[in-house]
mmCIF file of N, CA, C and O in Angstrom:
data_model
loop_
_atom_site.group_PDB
_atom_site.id
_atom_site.type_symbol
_atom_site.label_atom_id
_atom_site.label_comp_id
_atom_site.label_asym_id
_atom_site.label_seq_id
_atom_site.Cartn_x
_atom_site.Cartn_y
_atom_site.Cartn_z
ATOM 1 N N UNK A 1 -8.979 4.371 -22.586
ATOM 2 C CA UNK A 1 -9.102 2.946 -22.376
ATOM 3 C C UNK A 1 -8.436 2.522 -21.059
ATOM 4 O O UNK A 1 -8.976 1.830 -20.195
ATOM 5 N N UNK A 2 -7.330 2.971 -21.022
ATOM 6 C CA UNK A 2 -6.316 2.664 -19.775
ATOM 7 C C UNK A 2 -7.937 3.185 -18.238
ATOM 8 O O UNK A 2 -8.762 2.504 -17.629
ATOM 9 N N UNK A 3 -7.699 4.218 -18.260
ATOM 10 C CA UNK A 3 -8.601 4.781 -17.455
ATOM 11 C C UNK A 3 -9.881 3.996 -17.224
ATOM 12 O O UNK A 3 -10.489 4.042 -16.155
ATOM 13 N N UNK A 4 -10.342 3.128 -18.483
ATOM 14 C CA UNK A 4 -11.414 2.789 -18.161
ATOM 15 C C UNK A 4 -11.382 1.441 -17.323
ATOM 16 O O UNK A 4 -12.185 1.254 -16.409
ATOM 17 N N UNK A 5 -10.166 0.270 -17.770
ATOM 18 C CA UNK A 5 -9.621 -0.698 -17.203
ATOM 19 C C UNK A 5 -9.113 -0.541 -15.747
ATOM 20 O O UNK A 5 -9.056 -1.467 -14.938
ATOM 21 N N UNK A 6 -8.800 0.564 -15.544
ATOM 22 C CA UNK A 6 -8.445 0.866 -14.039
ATOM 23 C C UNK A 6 -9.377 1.127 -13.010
ATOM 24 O O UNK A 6 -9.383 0.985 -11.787
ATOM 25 N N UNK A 7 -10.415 1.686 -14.138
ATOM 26 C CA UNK A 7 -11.839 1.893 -12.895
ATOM 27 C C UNK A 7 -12.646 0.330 -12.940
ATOM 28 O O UNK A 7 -13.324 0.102 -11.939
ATOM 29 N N UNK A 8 -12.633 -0.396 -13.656
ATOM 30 C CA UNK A 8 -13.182 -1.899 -13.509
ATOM 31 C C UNK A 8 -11.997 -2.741 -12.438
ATOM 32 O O UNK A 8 -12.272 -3.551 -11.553
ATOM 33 N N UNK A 9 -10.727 -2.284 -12.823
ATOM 34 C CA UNK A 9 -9.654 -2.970 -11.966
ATOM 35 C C UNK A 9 -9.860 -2.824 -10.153
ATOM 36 O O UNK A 9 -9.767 -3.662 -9.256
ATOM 37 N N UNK A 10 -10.145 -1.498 -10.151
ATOM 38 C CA UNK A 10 -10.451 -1.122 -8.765
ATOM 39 C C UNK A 10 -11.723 -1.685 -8.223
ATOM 40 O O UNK A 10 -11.704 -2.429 -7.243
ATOM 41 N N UNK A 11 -12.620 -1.414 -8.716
ATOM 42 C CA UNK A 11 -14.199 -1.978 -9.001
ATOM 43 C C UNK A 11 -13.930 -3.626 -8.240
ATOM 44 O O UNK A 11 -14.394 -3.916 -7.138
ATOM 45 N N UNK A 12 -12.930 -4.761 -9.260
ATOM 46 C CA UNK A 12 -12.848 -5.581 -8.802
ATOM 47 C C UNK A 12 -12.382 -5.857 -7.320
ATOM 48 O O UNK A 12 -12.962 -6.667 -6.597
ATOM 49 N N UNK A 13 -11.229 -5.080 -6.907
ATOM 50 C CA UNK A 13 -10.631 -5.172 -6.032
ATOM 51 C C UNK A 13 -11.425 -4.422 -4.814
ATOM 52 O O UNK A 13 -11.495 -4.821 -3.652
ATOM 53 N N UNK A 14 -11.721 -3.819 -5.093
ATOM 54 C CA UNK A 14 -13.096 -2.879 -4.077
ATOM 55 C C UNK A 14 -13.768 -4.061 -3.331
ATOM 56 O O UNK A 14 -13.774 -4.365 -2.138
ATOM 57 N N UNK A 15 -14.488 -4.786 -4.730
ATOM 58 C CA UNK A 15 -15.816 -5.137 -4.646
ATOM 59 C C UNK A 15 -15.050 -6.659 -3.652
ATOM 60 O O UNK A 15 -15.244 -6.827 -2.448
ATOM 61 N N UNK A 16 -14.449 -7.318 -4.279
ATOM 62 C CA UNK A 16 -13.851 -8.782 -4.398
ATOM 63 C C UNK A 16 -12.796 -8.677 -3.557
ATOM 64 O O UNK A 16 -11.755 -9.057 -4.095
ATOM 65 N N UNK A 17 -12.651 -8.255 -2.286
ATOM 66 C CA UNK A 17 -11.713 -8.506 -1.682
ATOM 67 C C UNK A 17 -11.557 -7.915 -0.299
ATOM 68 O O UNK A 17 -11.663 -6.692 -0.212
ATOM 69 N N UNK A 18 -11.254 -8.815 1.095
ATOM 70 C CA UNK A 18 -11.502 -7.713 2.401
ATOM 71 C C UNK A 18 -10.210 -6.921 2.841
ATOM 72 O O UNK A 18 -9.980 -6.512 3.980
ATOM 73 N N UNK A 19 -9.434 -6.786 1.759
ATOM 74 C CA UNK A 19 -7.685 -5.925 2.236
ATOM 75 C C UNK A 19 -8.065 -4.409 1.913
ATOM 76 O O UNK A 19 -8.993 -4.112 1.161
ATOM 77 N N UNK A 20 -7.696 -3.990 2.207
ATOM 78 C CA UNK A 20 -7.552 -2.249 2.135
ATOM 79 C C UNK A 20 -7.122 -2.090 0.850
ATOM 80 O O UNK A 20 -6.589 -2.997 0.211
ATOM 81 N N UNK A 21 -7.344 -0.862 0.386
ATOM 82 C CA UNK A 21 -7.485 -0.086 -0.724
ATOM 83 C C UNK A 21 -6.531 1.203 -0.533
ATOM 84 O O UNK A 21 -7.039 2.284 -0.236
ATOM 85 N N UNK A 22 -5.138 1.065 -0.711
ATOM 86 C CA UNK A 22 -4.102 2.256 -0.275
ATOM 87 C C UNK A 22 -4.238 3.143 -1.455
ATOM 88 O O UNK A 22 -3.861 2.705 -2.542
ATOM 89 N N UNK A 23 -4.803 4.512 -1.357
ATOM 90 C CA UNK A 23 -4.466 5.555 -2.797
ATOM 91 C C UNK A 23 -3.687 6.891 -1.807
ATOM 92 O O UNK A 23 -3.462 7.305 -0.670
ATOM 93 N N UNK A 24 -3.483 7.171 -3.521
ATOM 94 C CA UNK A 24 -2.472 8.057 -3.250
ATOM 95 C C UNK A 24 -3.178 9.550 -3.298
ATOM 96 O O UNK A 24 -4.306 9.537 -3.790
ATOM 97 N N UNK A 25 -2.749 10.668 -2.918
ATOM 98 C CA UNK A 25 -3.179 11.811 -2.421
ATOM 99 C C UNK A 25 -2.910 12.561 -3.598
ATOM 100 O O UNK A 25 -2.411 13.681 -3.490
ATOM 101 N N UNK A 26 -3.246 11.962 -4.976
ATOM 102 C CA UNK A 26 -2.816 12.440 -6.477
ATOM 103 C C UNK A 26 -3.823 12.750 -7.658
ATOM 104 O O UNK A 26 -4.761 13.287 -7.069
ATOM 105 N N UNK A 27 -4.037 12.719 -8.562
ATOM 106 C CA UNK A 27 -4.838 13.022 -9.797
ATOM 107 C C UNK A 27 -5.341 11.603 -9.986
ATOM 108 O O UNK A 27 -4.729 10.668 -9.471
ATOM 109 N N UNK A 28 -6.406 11.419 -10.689
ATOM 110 C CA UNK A 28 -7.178 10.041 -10.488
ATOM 111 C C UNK A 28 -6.678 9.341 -11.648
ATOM 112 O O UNK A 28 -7.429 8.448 -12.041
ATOM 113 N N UNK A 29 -5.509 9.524 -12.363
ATOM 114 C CA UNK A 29 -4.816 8.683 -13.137
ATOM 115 C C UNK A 29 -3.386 8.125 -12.023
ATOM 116 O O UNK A 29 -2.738 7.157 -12.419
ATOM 117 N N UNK A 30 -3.092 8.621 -11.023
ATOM 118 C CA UNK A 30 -2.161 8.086 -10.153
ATOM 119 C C UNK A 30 -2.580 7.733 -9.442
ATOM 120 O O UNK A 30 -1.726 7.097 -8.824
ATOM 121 N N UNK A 31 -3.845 7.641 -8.785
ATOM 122 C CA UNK A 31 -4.390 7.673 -7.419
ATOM 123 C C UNK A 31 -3.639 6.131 -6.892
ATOM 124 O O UNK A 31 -2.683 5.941 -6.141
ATOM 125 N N UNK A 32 -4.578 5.111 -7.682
ATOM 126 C CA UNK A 32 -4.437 3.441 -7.464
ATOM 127 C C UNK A 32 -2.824 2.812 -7.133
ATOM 128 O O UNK A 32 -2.541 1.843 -6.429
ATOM 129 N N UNK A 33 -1.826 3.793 -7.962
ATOM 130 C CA UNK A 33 -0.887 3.651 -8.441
ATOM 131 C C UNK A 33 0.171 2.858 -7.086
ATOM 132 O O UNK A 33 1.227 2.238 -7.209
ATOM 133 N N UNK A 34 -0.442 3.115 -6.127
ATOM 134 C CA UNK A 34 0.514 2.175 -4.764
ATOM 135 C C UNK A 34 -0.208 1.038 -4.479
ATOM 136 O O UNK A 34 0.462 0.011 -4.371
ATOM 137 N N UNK A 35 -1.541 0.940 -4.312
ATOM 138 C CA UNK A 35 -2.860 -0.207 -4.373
ATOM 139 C C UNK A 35 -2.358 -1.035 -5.463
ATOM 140 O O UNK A 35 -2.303 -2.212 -5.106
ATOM 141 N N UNK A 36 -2.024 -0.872 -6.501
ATOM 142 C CA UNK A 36 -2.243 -1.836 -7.093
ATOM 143 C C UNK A 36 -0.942 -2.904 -7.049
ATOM 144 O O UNK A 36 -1.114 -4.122 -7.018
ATOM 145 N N UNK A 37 0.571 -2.179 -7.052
ATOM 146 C CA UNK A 37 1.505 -2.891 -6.229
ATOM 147 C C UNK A 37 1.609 -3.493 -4.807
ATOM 148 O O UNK A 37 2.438 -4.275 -4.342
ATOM 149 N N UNK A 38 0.383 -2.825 -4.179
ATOM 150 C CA UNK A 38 0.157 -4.029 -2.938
ATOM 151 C C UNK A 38 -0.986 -4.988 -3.348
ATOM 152 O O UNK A 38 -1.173 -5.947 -2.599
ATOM 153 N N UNK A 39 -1.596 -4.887 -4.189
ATOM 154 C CA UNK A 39 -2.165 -5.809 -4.213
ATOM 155 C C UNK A 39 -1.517 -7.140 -4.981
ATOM 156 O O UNK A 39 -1.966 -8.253 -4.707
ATOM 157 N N UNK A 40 -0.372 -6.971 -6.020
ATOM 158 C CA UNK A 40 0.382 -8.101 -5.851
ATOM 159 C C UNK A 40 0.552 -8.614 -5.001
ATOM 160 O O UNK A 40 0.261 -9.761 -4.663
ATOM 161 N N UNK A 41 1.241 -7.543 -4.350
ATOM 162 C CA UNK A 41 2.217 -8.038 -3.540
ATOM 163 C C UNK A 41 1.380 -9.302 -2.688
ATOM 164 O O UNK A 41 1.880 -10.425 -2.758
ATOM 165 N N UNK A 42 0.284 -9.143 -1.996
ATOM 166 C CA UNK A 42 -0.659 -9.880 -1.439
ATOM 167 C C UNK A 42 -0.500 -10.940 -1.925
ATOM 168 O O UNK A 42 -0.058 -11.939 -1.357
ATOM 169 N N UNK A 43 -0.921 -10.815 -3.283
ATOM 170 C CA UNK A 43 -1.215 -11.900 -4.500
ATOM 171 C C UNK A 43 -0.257 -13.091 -4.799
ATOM 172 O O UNK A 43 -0.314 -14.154 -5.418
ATOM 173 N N UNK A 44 0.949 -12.168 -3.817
ATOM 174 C CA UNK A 44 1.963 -13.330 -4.380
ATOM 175 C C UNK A 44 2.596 -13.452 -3.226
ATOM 176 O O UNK A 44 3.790 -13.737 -3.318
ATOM 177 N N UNK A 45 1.828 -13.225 -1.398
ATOM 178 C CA UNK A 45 1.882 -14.225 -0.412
ATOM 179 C C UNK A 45 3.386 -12.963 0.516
ATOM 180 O O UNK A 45 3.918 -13.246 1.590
ATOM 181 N N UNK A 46 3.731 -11.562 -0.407
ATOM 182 C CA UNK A 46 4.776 -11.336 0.476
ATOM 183 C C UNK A 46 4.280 -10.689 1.545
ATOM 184 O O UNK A 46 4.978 -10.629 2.557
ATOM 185 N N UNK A 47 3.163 -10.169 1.524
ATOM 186 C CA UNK A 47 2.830 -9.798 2.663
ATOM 187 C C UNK A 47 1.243 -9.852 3.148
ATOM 188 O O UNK A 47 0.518 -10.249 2.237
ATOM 189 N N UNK A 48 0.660 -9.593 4.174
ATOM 190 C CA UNK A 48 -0.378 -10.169 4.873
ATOM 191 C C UNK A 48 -1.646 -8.683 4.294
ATOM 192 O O UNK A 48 -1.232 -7.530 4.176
ATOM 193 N N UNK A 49 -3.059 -9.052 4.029
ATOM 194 C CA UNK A 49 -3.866 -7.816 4.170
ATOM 195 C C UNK A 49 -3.833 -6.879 4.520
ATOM 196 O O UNK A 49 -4.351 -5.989 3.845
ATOM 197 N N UNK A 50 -3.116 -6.533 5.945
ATOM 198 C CA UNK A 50 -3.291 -5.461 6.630
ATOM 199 C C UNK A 50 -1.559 -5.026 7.140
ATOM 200 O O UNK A 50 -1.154 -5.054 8.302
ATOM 201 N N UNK A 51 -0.980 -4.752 6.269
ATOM 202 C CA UNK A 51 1.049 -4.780 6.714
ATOM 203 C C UNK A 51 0.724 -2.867 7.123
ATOM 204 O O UNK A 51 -0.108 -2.010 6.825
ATOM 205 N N UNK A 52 2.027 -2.990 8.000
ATOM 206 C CA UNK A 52 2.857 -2.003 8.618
ATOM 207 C C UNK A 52 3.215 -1.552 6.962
ATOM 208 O O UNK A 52 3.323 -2.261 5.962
ATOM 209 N N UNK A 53 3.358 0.083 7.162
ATOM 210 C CA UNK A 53 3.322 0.909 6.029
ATOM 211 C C UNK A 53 4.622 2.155 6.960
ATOM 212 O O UNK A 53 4.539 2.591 8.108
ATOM 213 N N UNK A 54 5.571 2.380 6.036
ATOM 214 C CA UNK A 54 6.573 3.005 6.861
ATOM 215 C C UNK A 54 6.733 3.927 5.703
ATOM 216 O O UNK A 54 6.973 3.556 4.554
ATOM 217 N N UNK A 55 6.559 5.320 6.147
ATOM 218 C CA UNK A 55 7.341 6.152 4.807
ATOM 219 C C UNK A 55 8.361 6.950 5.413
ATOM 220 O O UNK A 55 8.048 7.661 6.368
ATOM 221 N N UNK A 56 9.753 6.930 4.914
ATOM 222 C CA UNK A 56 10.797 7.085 5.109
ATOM 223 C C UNK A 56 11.608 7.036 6.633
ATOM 224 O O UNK A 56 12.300 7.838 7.259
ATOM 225 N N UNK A 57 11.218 5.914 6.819
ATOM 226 C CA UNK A 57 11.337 5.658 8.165
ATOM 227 C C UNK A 57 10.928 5.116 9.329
ATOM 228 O O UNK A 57 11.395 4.351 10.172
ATOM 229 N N UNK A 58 9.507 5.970 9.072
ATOM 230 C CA UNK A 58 8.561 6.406 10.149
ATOM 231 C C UNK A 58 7.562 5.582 10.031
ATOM 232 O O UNK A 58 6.635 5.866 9.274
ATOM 233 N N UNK A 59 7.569 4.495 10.707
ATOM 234 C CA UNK A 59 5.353 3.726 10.546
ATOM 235 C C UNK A 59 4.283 4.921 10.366
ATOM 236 O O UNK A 59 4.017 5.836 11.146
ATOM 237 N N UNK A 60 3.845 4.676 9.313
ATOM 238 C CA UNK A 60 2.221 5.405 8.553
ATOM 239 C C UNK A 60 1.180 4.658 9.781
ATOM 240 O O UNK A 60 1.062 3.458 10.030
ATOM 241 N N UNK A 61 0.486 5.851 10.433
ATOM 242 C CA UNK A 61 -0.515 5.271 11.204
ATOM 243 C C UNK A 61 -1.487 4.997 10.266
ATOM 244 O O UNK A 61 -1.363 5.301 9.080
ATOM 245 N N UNK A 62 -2.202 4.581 10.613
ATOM 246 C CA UNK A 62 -3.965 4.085 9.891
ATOM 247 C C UNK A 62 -5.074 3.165 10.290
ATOM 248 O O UNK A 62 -4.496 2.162 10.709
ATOM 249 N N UNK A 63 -6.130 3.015 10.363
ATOM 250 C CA UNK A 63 -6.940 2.489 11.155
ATOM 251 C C UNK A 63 -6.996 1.390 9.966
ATOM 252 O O UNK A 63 -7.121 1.720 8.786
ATOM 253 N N UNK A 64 -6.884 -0.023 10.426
ATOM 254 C CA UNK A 64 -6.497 -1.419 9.755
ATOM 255 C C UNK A 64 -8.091 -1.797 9.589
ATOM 256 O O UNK A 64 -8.278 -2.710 8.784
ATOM 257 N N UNK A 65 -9.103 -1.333 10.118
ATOM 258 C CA UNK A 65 -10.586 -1.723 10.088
ATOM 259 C C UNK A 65 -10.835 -1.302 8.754
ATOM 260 O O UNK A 65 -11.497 -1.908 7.911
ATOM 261 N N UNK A 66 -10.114 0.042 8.601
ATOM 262 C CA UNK A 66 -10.865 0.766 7.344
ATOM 263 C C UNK A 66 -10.544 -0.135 5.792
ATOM 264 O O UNK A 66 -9.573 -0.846 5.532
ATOM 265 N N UNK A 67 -11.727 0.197 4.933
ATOM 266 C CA UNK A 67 -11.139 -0.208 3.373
ATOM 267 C C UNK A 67 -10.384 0.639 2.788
ATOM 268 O O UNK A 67 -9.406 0.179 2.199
ATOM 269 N N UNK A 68 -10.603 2.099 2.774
ATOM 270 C CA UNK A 68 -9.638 2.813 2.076
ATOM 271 C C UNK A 68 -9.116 3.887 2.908
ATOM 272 O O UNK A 68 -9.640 4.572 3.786
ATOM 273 N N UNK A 69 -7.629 3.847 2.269
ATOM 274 C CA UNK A 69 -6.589 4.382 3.247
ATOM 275 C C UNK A 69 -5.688 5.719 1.816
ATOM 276 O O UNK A 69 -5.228 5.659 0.676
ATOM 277 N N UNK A 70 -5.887 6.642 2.801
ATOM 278 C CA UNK A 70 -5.430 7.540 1.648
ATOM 279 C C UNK A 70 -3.889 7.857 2.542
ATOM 280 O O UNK A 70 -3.691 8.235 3.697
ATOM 281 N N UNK A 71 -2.996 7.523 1.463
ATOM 282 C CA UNK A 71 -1.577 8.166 1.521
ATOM 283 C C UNK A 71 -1.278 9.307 1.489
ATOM 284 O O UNK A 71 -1.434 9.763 0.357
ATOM 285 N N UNK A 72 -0.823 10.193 2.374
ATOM 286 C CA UNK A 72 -0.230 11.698 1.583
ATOM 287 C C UNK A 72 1.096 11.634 0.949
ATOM 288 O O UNK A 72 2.219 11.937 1.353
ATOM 289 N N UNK A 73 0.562 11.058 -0.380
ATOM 290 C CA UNK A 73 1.748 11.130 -1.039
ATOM 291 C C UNK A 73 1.419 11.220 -2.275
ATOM 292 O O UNK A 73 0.287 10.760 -2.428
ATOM 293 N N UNK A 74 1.978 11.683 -3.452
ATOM 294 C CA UNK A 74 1.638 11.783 -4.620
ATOM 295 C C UNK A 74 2.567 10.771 -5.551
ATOM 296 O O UNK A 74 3.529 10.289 -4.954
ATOM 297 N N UNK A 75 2.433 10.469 -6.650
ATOM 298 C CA UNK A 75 3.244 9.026 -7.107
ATOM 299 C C UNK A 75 4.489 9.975 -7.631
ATOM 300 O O UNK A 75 5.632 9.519 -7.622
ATOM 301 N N UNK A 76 4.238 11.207 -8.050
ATOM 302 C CA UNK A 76 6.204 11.604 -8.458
ATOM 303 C C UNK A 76 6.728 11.582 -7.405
ATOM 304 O O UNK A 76 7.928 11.551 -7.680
ATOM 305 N N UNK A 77 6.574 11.576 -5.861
ATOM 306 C CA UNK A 77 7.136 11.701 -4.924
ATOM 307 C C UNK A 77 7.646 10.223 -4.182
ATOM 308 O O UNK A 77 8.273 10.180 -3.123
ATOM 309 N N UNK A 78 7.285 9.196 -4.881
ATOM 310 C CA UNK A 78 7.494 8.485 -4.607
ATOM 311 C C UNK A 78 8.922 7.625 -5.223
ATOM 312 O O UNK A 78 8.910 7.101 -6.337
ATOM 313 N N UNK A 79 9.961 7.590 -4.427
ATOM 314 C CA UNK A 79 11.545 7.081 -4.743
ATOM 315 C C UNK A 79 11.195 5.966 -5.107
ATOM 316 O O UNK A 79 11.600 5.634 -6.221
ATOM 317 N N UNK A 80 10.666 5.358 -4.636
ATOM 318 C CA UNK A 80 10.750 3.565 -3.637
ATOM 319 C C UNK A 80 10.287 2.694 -3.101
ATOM 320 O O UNK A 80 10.415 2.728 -1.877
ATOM 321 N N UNK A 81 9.574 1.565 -3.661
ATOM 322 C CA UNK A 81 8.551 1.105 -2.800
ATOM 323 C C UNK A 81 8.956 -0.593 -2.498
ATOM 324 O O UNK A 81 8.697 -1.318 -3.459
ATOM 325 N N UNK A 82 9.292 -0.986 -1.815
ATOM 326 C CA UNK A 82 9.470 -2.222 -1.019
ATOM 327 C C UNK A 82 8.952 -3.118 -0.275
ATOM 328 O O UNK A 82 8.482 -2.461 0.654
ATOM 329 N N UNK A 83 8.697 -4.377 -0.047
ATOM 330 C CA UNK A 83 7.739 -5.376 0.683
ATOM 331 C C UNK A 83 8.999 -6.106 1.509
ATOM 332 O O UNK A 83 10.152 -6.486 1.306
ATOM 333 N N UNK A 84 7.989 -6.045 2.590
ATOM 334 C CA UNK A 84 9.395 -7.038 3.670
ATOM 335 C C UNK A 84 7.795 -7.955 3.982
ATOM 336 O O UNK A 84 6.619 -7.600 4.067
ATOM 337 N N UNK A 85 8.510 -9.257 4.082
ATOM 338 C CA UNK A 85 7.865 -10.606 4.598
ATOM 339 C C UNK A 85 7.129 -10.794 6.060
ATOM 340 O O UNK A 85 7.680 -9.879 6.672
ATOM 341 N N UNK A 86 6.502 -11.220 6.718
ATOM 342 C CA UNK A 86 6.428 -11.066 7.507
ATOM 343 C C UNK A 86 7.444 -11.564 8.731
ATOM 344 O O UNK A 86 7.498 -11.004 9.826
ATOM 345 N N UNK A 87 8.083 -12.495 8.419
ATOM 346 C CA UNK A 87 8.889 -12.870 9.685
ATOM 347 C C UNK A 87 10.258 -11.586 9.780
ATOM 348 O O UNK A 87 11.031 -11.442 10.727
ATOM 349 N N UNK A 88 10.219 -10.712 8.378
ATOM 350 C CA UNK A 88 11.494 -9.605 8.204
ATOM 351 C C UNK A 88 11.141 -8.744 9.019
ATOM 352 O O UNK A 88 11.961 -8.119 9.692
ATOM 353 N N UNK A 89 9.410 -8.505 9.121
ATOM 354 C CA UNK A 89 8.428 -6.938 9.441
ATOM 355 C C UNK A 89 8.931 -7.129 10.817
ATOM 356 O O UNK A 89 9.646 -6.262 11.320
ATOM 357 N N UNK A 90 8.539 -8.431 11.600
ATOM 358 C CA UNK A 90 8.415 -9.032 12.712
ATOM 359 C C UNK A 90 9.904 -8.317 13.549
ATOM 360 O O UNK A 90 9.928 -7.434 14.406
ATOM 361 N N UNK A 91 10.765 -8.888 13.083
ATOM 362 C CA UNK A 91 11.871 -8.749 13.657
ATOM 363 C C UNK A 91 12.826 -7.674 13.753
ATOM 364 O O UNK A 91 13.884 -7.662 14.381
ATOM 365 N N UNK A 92 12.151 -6.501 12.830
ATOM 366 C CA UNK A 92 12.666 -5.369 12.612
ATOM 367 C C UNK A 92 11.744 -4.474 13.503
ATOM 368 O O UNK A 92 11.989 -3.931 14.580
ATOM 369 N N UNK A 93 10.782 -4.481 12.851
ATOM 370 C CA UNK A 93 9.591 -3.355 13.638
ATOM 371 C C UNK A 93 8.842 -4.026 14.743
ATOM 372 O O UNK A 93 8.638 -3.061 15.480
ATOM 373 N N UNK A 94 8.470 -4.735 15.149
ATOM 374 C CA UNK A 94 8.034 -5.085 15.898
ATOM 375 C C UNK A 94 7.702 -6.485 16.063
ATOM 376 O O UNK A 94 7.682 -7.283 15.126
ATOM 377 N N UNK A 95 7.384 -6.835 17.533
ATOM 378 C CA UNK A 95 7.495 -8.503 17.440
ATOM 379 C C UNK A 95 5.765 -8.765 17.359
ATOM 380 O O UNK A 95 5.421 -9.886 16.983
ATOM 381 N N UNK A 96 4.694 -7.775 17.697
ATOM 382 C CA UNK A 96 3.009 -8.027 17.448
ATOM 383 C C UNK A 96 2.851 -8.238 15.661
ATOM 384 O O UNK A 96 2.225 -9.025 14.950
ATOM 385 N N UNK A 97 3.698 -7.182 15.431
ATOM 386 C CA UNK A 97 3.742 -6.484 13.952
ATOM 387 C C UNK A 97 3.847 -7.657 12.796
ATOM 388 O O UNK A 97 4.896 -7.616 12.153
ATOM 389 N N UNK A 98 3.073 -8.521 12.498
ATOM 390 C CA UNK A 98 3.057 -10.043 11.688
ATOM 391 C C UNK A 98 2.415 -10.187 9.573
ATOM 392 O O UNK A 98 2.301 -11.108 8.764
ATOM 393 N N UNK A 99 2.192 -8.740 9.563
ATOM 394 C CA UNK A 99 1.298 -8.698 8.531
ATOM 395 C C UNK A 99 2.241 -8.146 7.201
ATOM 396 O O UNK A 99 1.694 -7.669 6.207
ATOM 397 N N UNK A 100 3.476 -8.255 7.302
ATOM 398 C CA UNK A 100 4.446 -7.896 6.542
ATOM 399 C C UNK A 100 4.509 -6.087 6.698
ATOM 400 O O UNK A 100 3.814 -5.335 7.382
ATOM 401 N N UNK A 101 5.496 -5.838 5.877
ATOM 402 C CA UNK A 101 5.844 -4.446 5.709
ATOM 403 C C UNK A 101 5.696 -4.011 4.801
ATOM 404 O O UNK A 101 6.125 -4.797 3.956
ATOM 405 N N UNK A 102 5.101 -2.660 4.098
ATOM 406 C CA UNK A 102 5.264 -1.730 2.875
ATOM 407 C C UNK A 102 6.417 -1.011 3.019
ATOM 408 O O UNK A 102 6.187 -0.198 3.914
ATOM 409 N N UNK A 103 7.467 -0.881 2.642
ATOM 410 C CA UNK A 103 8.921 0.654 2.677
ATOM 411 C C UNK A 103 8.814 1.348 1.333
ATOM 412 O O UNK A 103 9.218 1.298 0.171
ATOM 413 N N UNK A 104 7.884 2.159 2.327
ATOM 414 C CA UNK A 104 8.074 3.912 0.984
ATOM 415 C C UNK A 104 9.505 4.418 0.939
ATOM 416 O O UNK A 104 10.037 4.322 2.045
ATOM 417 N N UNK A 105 10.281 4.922 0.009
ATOM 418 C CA UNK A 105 11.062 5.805 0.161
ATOM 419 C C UNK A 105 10.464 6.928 -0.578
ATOM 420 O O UNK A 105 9.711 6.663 -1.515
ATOM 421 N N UNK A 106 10.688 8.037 -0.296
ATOM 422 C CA UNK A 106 9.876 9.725 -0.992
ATOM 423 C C UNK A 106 10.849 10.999 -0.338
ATOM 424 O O UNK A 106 11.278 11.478 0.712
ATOM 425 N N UNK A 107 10.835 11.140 -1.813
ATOM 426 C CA UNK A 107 11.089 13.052 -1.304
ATOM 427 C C UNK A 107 10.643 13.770 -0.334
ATOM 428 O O UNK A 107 9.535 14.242 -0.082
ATOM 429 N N UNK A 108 11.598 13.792 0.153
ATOM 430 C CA UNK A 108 11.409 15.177 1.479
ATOM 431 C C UNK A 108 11.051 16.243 1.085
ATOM 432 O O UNK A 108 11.803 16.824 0.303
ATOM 433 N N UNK A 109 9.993 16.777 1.417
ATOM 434 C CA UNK A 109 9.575 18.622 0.569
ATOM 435 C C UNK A 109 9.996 19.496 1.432
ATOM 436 O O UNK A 109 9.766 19.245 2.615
ATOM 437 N N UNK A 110 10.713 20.740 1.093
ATOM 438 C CA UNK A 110 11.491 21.345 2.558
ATOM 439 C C UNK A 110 11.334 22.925 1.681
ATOM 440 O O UNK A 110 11.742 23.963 2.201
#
């Protein structure tokens, strides 16, 4: 059931919406599993369609045209996930940089 609500959930958000689609590089019961916390996040104004994505540090490149954006990351690897505002993104990372921030924190694999 879960599974089936998640493929209509995506479906909606696919279909119904021009923001990107972030999945994760995982089994198709985790995949959505970062998408769907940005898509609150959207939902509730903290950050812009198209935000700066930083994992552990480092800005995640990605082409902002595209709808879906695959993470290399898998969701056990994931510590930490954080939204900075846009005037926070702005002033930290950059002053173009206006669309808020995602902060991954994740295991280092060594």
């Amino acid at each position: 059931m879960k599974q089936v609500l998640l493929v209509v959930y995506s479906i909606i958000v696919l279909g119904c919406s021009n923001h990107q689609t972030f999945i994760l590089n995982d089994t198709e019961a985790n995949k959505y599993f970062v998408s769907e916390s940005i898509y609150h996040a959207i939902k509730e104004n903290q950050i812009d369609k198209s935000p700066l994505i930083v994992i552990n540090g480092v800005p995640f490149k990605y082409n902002k045209k595209q709808d879906t954006i695959l993470l290399p990351l898998k969701k056990s690897d994931i510590l930490n996930l954080e939204f900075l505002n846009q005037n926070s993104s702005r002033i930290i990372y950059n002053e173009k940089e206006n669309a808020g921030a995602i902060i991954i924190t994740a295991r280092i694999k060594g």
